[in-house]
Amino acid sequence: MYQDRILRRELIDKIVTADQAAALIKDQMVVGSSGFTKAGDSKAVLPALASRAQAKPLHITLLTGASLGHNTDAALTTSHVLSRRMPFQVDPVLRKSINAGEVMFIDHHLYETVEQLQNKHLPPVDIAVIEVTKIEEDGSLVPTTSVGNSAHFAALAQQVIVEVNLSMPLGLSGLHDIFLTGGYPERSIIPITSPSSRIGRTSIPVDPEKIVAIVITNIPDSPATVVPPDVKTTAIAEYLLDFFKNEVKQGRLKKSLLPLQAGIGKVANAVMSGFLKSDYENLTMYSEVLQDSTFELIDAGKMTYASASSITVSEEWYHRIMDNLNLYRDKVVLRPQNISNAPEVIRRMGVIGINTAIEFDIYGNVNSTHLSGTHMMNGIGGSGDFARNAFLSIFVTQAASKENAISHVVPMASHVDHTEHDVDILVTDQGLADLRGLAPRERAKVIIANCVHPDYRDELKSYYERACQRGGHTPHVLEEAFSWHSRLATTGSMKKSLTELSY
Amino acid sequence: MYQDRILRRELIDKIVTADQAAALIKDQMVVGSSGFTKAGDSKAVLPALASRAQAKPLHITLLTGASLGHNTDAALTTSHVLSRRMPFQVDPVLRKSINAGEVMFIDHHLYETVEQLQNKHLPPVDIAVIEVTKIEEDGSLVPTTSVGNSAHFAALAQQVIVEVNLSMPLGLSGLHDIFLTGGYPERSIIPITSPSSRIGRTSIPVDPEKIVAIVITNIPDSPATVVPPDVKTTAIAEYLLDFFKNEVKQGRLKKSLLPLQAGIGKVANAVMSGFLKSDYENLTMYSEVLQDSTFELIDAGKMTYASASSITVSEEWYHRIMDNLNLYRDKVVLRPQNISNAPEVIRRMGVIGINTAIEFDIYGNVNSTHLSGTHMMNGIGGSGDFARNAFLSIFVTQAASKENAISHVVPMASHVDHTEHDVDILVTDQGLADLRGLAPRERAKVIIANCVHPDYRDELKSYYERACQRGGHTPHVLEEAFSWHSRLATTGSMKKSLTELSY
Ligand SMILES: CC(C)(COP(=O)(O)OP(=O)(O)OC[C@H]1O[C@@H](n2cnc3c(N)ncnc32)[C@H](O)[C@@H]1OP(=O)(O)O)[C@@H](O)C(=O)NCCC(=O)NCCS
Ligand SMILES: CC(C)(COP(=O)(O)OP(=O)(O)OC[C@H]1O[C@@H](n2cnc3c(N)ncnc32)[C@H](O)[C@@H]1OP(=O)(O)O)[C@@H](O)C(=O)NCCC(=O)NCCS
């Protein structure tokens, strides 16, 4: 079964069980694993490590591409394996430990992890765990459904454990474009000029001597949970599609727009699906993750090319894609995440970035990560890589949630991930605020008029007006700036109680 | 006198007085002017416009490279000429109007202004005012002591007014490297790979038909006020020099370091001067502004090459440089600011960015712009372009000021310009915090231990400990987060009064 997947014959001797491989990971090691938004993660070695730690405790620093599937982060957390974790996660169990201060989580711009490793600003990677489709004759590794940080982990680690996943079709070979940025001062140009540019090789180079173990697996990726569009996400998508229509009409964009990036979260998928019913053509994507909507657009002939670091789709689409890879061979490429998210390339191509906010404030500062300014949700992911460098930086969120007890438009963002400089367009189910070329006081008026839920509009307006009386370029009533968040903590709602209102 | 400076002869007919040229600027026009950190600004036309507006009111949108000299921003403000101003300023009179909400100030990353103009996210430039050393035979313009946004203003404007400044030595010709980034989707690579790379031409191309007026001037730039090092800036410089020494020792940097960027503010100059007494060699600079210290380092043989968008130096150095341009011809280049500040290039070369903060918080979020979160100081300038993309992002500030009534290390930054993701090293006169690879709770401990003034240390520690009791990845006591700023507003000091302390 695996003979056609390990073309460097002598490596066949390295095949071991997952437990044997996991035993190579020692206490206090720094481990770099494949896995990006659930795709292409370690299916055997990290889970085996979690089991082993239940009997014999150990602690590691775990670096990945982004989030892992199969509840692996939960298992590792429950077994107390993680002392440090970076650069991203989406796991409820791990999240709880992070917020309790038990796991030290380092939240990176996804572009940055490899930079910091190369620059020796992080401790060196002891061991890499990489899922592959196959090992080539020269020992190089063909990734599976994601590239993430695998290429650099393999290059930088002392030892490499390989998981050969038999469930991954051999047809994945050829889909990847592996380009390694060198260290300083001899760093080269990243010569990508369009989403379809191929600048590297199709497999990850690795010194075969470093491969210390090979584990055979046969488990597919965890599927993405795709939430069907609802009233709110549909409203947001419609505002955004109208906006694009007008940009084309005004001559600021062509019908092919510019390369699109869509973040994770339920809104982004709804927006992308909205393009299906539009008259755009020759769309392209330069993003982190290819989702269901990408393949819908390709199948519909609306999208000609999509570049990202992973394929993370629903169970239905997973099988459709894996069984028909030939259909997508010339339309899709998977890259290392420090290429998919490279500021250089995002700027050069003028990517349109659409990301989801947890909340934003009247001046357009965006919180993507911290509930009420303190509790980590997932992490900044690639949102900053794209928002800062985009041709247009768009953030979307529902205006209010939890039966409107929470307003996602607040007086002051309780945590800032993206400053007003990096935010052009804000959209909620209430409407769209076009902030281009506006000063803070003008931004506030447009945001209050268009984005806030009606239940909160008057109070937000009152806040802004009282702030203006104190003056300033960006007026605030500092002692009231987080009063909505404090109220949520004490009363369960950001709304003023009736007693307060009577004042 | 000017004959050797206007080599395209027919343009001599366009020579007019400053008043005549200013008359071409009409009410509601968008004006793009040369001028970057006081260097190479309009000496005649903008001042004439200010005078004219006193008799006959008019309002314009004024775009520049960065700040202007000669109190021009003050004159324009007093005459109520400015309805909108971008992307940077340092003028006390203008600042007051901005904070009163009279002038709409749009605070850009300095890289971004031209991007937004090219993308039509800002209204088009009607008229450009560009100071030049001379006009070449093909009508192209040789800038003076800065390039700023002049090249793109000239390309994008309907009409161009040229100021030929006879006080600028003809030897400035050849110092500039003009490269224009094209619009989307055919944007090209910026092929700079070292500070000394020359990728463009030495003058700004312009259609001579667009040149509507030429004004002859003879006024030097406003000098930079260079504050001599004091106890605090010297302490900061020493901590930083020790840090670099150790980085070299640990093998993370070579003795030539990597290209340096130093922001404005009194500390940066002290740090750069500190290199004079060090054993670094073959230093280079890839920055926005060349200051006195740059030329000191070149003269001392410590620095081999410096690239920036302007030369802004003290009166003494101004004359030394202007009289001896041949000494610097092969060691200095001036570029458009969207090249000096290009994320692509800053990343590729691994620039070390040193910028000044107004305040930072226990997690390392930095405020560069807003006093007490509301009142604009100068603007973000290029600090974000460098901090985000730097090999090492360093921020410096005094630990406390105004007889220690103000702590520059606070529980929560009252305005965030640079998030914790973009801040590696923080330095005050109390010490240095190395935040690389640390989670927020670890960052807090290092910052409190090393950076805060002793008068504030206990209270900051208490804040952090009480915050941790509430949990979270980034613990805060939201209703107390700005209590220091509120106290400053009401009592004139961030310190707890004796009554409060007795609790
Ligand atoms: C921001 C992000 C969490 C939004 O994802 P989403 O699935 O659209 O999230 P929602 O709007 O449903 O979730 C926010 C939840 O937090 C809750 N919430 C928001 N503010 C809150 C607060 N102050 N206190 C408590 N809960 C709060 C909301 O009620 C909502 O809960 P619900 O799902 O039960 O309605 C997600 O996009 C993300 O992690 N982004 C950062 C990474 C990124 O952008 N990457 C981009 C490139 S991939
Ligand atoms: C941040 C910046 C203003 C610091 O400049 P600086 O000359 O070092 O400033 P100082 O530390 O002296 O100034 C801060 C002043 O604000 C005061 N201040 C700080 N916080 C304050 C507050 N909350 N309320 C009132 N005053 C406050 C300080 O007391 C100090 O006053 P002083 O000069 O009388 O001591 C300046 O570097 C800047 O504008 N940076 C943004 C642009 C940039 O970084 N560009 C980089 C590339 S060029």
Coordinates of N, CA and C and ligand atoms in Angstrom, one line a residue, chain B residues 37 88 90 110 261-267 288-289 355-359 367-373 377-383 386 395 397-398 401-402 406-408 414 418 485 488 494, ligand 2:
Chain B
T37 N 9.3 66.0 6.4 CA 10.0 66.3 7.7 C 10.8 67.6 7.5
F88 N 0.6 63.9 7.6 CA 1.4 64.0 8.8 C 1.6 65.5 9.0
V90 N 3.5 68.4 12.3 CA 4.1 68.5 13.6 C 3.9 69.9 14.2
L110 N 2.9 56.5 6.2 CA 3.4 57.4 5.2 C 3.5 56.6 3.8
Q261 N 16.7 51.8 10.8 CA 15.7 52.9 10.6 C 15.6 53.6 12.0
A262 N 15.7 54.9 12.0 CA 15.5 55.6 13.3 C 14.4 56.6 13.1
G263 N 13.4 56.6 13.9 CA 12.3 57.6 13.8 C 12.7 58.9 14.3
I264 N 11.7 59.8 14.3 CA 11.9 61.1 14.8 C 11.7 61.1 16.3
G265 N 12.1 62.2 17.0 CA 12.1 62.3 18.4 C 13.5 62.3 19.0
K266 N 13.6 62.8 20.2 CA 14.9 63.0 20.7 C 15.7 61.8 21.0
V267 N 15.1 60.7 21.2 CA 15.8 59.5 21.6 C 16.6 58.8 20.4
E288 N 13.5 56.8 6.8 CA 12.7 57.8 6.2 C 13.5 59.1 6.1
V289 N 14.2 59.4 7.2 CA 14.9 60.7 7.4 C 16.3 60.5 7.7
N355 N 11.7 53.3 16.9 CA 10.7 54.4 16.9 C 10.4 54.8 18.3
T356 N 9.8 56.0 18.4 CA 9.5 56.6 19.7 C 8.0 56.4 20.0
A357 N 7.7 56.0 21.2 CA 6.3 55.9 21.7 C 5.9 57.1 22.5
I358 N 4.6 57.4 22.5 CA 4.1 58.3 23.5 C 3.9 57.6 24.8
E359 N 3.3 56.4 24.7 CA 3.2 55.5 25.9 C 3.0 54.1 25.4
N367 N 1.2 53.4 21.8 CA 0.5 54.6 21.3 C 1.6 55.5 20.9
S368 N 1.5 55.9 19.6 CA 2.5 56.8 19.0 C 1.9 58.2 18.7
T369 N 0.6 58.3 18.9 CA 0.0 59.5 18.3 C -0.9 60.3 19.2
H370 N -1.6 59.7 20.1 CA -2.7 60.4 20.8 C -2.4 60.6 22.3
L371 N -2.3 61.9 22.7 CA -2.2 62.1 24.2 C -3.5 61.8 24.9
S372 N -3.3 61.0 25.9 CA -4.5 60.5 26.6 C -5.6 59.9 25.7
G373 N -5.2 59.3 24.6 CA -6.1 58.6 23.8 C -6.9 59.4 22.9
M377 N -1.0 64.2 18.5 CA 0.3 64.8 18.6 C 0.8 65.1 17.2
N378 N 1.4 64.2 16.5 CA 1.9 64.4 15.2 C 1.2 63.6 14.1
G379 N 1.2 62.3 14.4 CA 0.6 61.3 13.4 C 1.5 60.1 13.5
I380 N 1.0 59.0 12.9 CA 1.7 57.7 12.9 C 3.0 57.7 12.1
G381 N 3.0 58.6 11.1 CA 4.2 58.7 10.2 C 4.6 57.3 9.6
G382 N 5.9 57.1 9.6 CA 6.3 55.8 9.1 C 6.5 54.7 10.1
S383 N 6.1 55.0 11.4 CA 6.4 54.1 12.4 C 5.8 52.7 12.2
F386 N 7.5 50.6 9.4 CA 8.7 49.9 9.8 C 8.4 48.9 10.9
F395 N 10.7 50.0 20.3 CA 10.1 51.3 20.7 C 10.8 51.8 22.0
T397 N 10.9 55.2 24.9 CA 10.3 56.4 25.5 C 10.8 56.6 26.9
Q398 N 10.7 57.8 27.4 CA 11.1 58.0 28.8 C 10.1 57.3 29.7
S401 N 7.5 61.5 32.7 CA 7.8 62.9 32.4 C 7.0 63.8 33.2
K402 N 7.3 65.1 33.0 CA 6.6 66.2 33.7 C 6.8 65.9 35.2
I406 N 3.5 62.1 34.8 CA 3.0 61.2 33.7 C 3.9 60.0 33.6
S407 N 3.3 58.8 33.6 CA 4.0 57.6 33.4 C 3.8 57.2 31.9
H408 N 4.8 56.9 31.2 CA 4.7 56.5 29.8 C 4.5 55.0 29.7
S414 N -3.9 54.1 25.8 CA -5.2 54.8 25.6 C -5.5 54.9 24.1
H418 N 0.3 50.5 17.4 CA 1.1 49.3 17.1 C 0.7 48.2 18.1
H485 N -5.1 57.8 33.2 CA -5.3 58.9 32.3 C -6.4 59.9 32.9
L488 N -4.9 61.9 35.6 CA -4.1 63.0 35.0 C -5.0 64.2 34.6
M494 N -0.7 61.4 37.2 CA -1.2 60.0 37.1 C -1.1 59.3 38.5
Ligands
LIG2 C1 5.9 59.9 19.7 C2 6.5 61.2 19.5 C3 5.5 62.3 19.7 C4 7.6 61.3 20.6 O1 8.5 62.4 20.3 P1 9.5 63.0 21.4 O2 10.1 64.2 20.9 O3 10.4 61.9 21.9 O4 8.5 63.3 22.5 P2 8.5 63.4 24.1 O5 8.7 62.1 24.8 O6 9.3 64.5 24.5 O7 7.0 63.9 24.1 C5 6.0 63.4 24.5 C6 5.4 64.6 25.3 O8 4.0 64.3 25.5 C7 3.7 64.4 26.8 N1 2.7 63.4 27.2 C8 2.8 62.0 27.1 N2 1.7 61.5 27.5 C9 0.8 62.5 27.8 C10 -0.5 62.6 28.2 N3 -1.2 61.5 28.5 N4 -1.0 63.8 28.4 C11 -0.3 64.9 28.2 N5 0.9 64.9 27.8 C12 1.5 63.7 27.6 C13 5.0 64.1 27.5 O9 5.0 64.7 28.8 C14 6.0 64.8 26.6 O10 6.1 66.1 26.9 P3 7.5 66.8 27.1 O11 8.1 66.9 25.7 O12 7.1 68.2 27.6 O13 8.3 66.0 28.1 C15 7.2 61.3 18.1 O14 8.2 60.3 18.1 C16 6.2 61.0 17.0 O15 5.5 61.9 16.6 N6 6.1 59.7 16.6 C17 5.2 59.3 15.6 C18 5.7 59.3 14.2 C19 6.9 58.4 14.1 O16 7.1 57.6 14.9 N7 7.6 58.4 13.0 C20 8.6 57.5 12.8 C21 9.2 57.5 11.6 S1 9.8 59.2 11.3

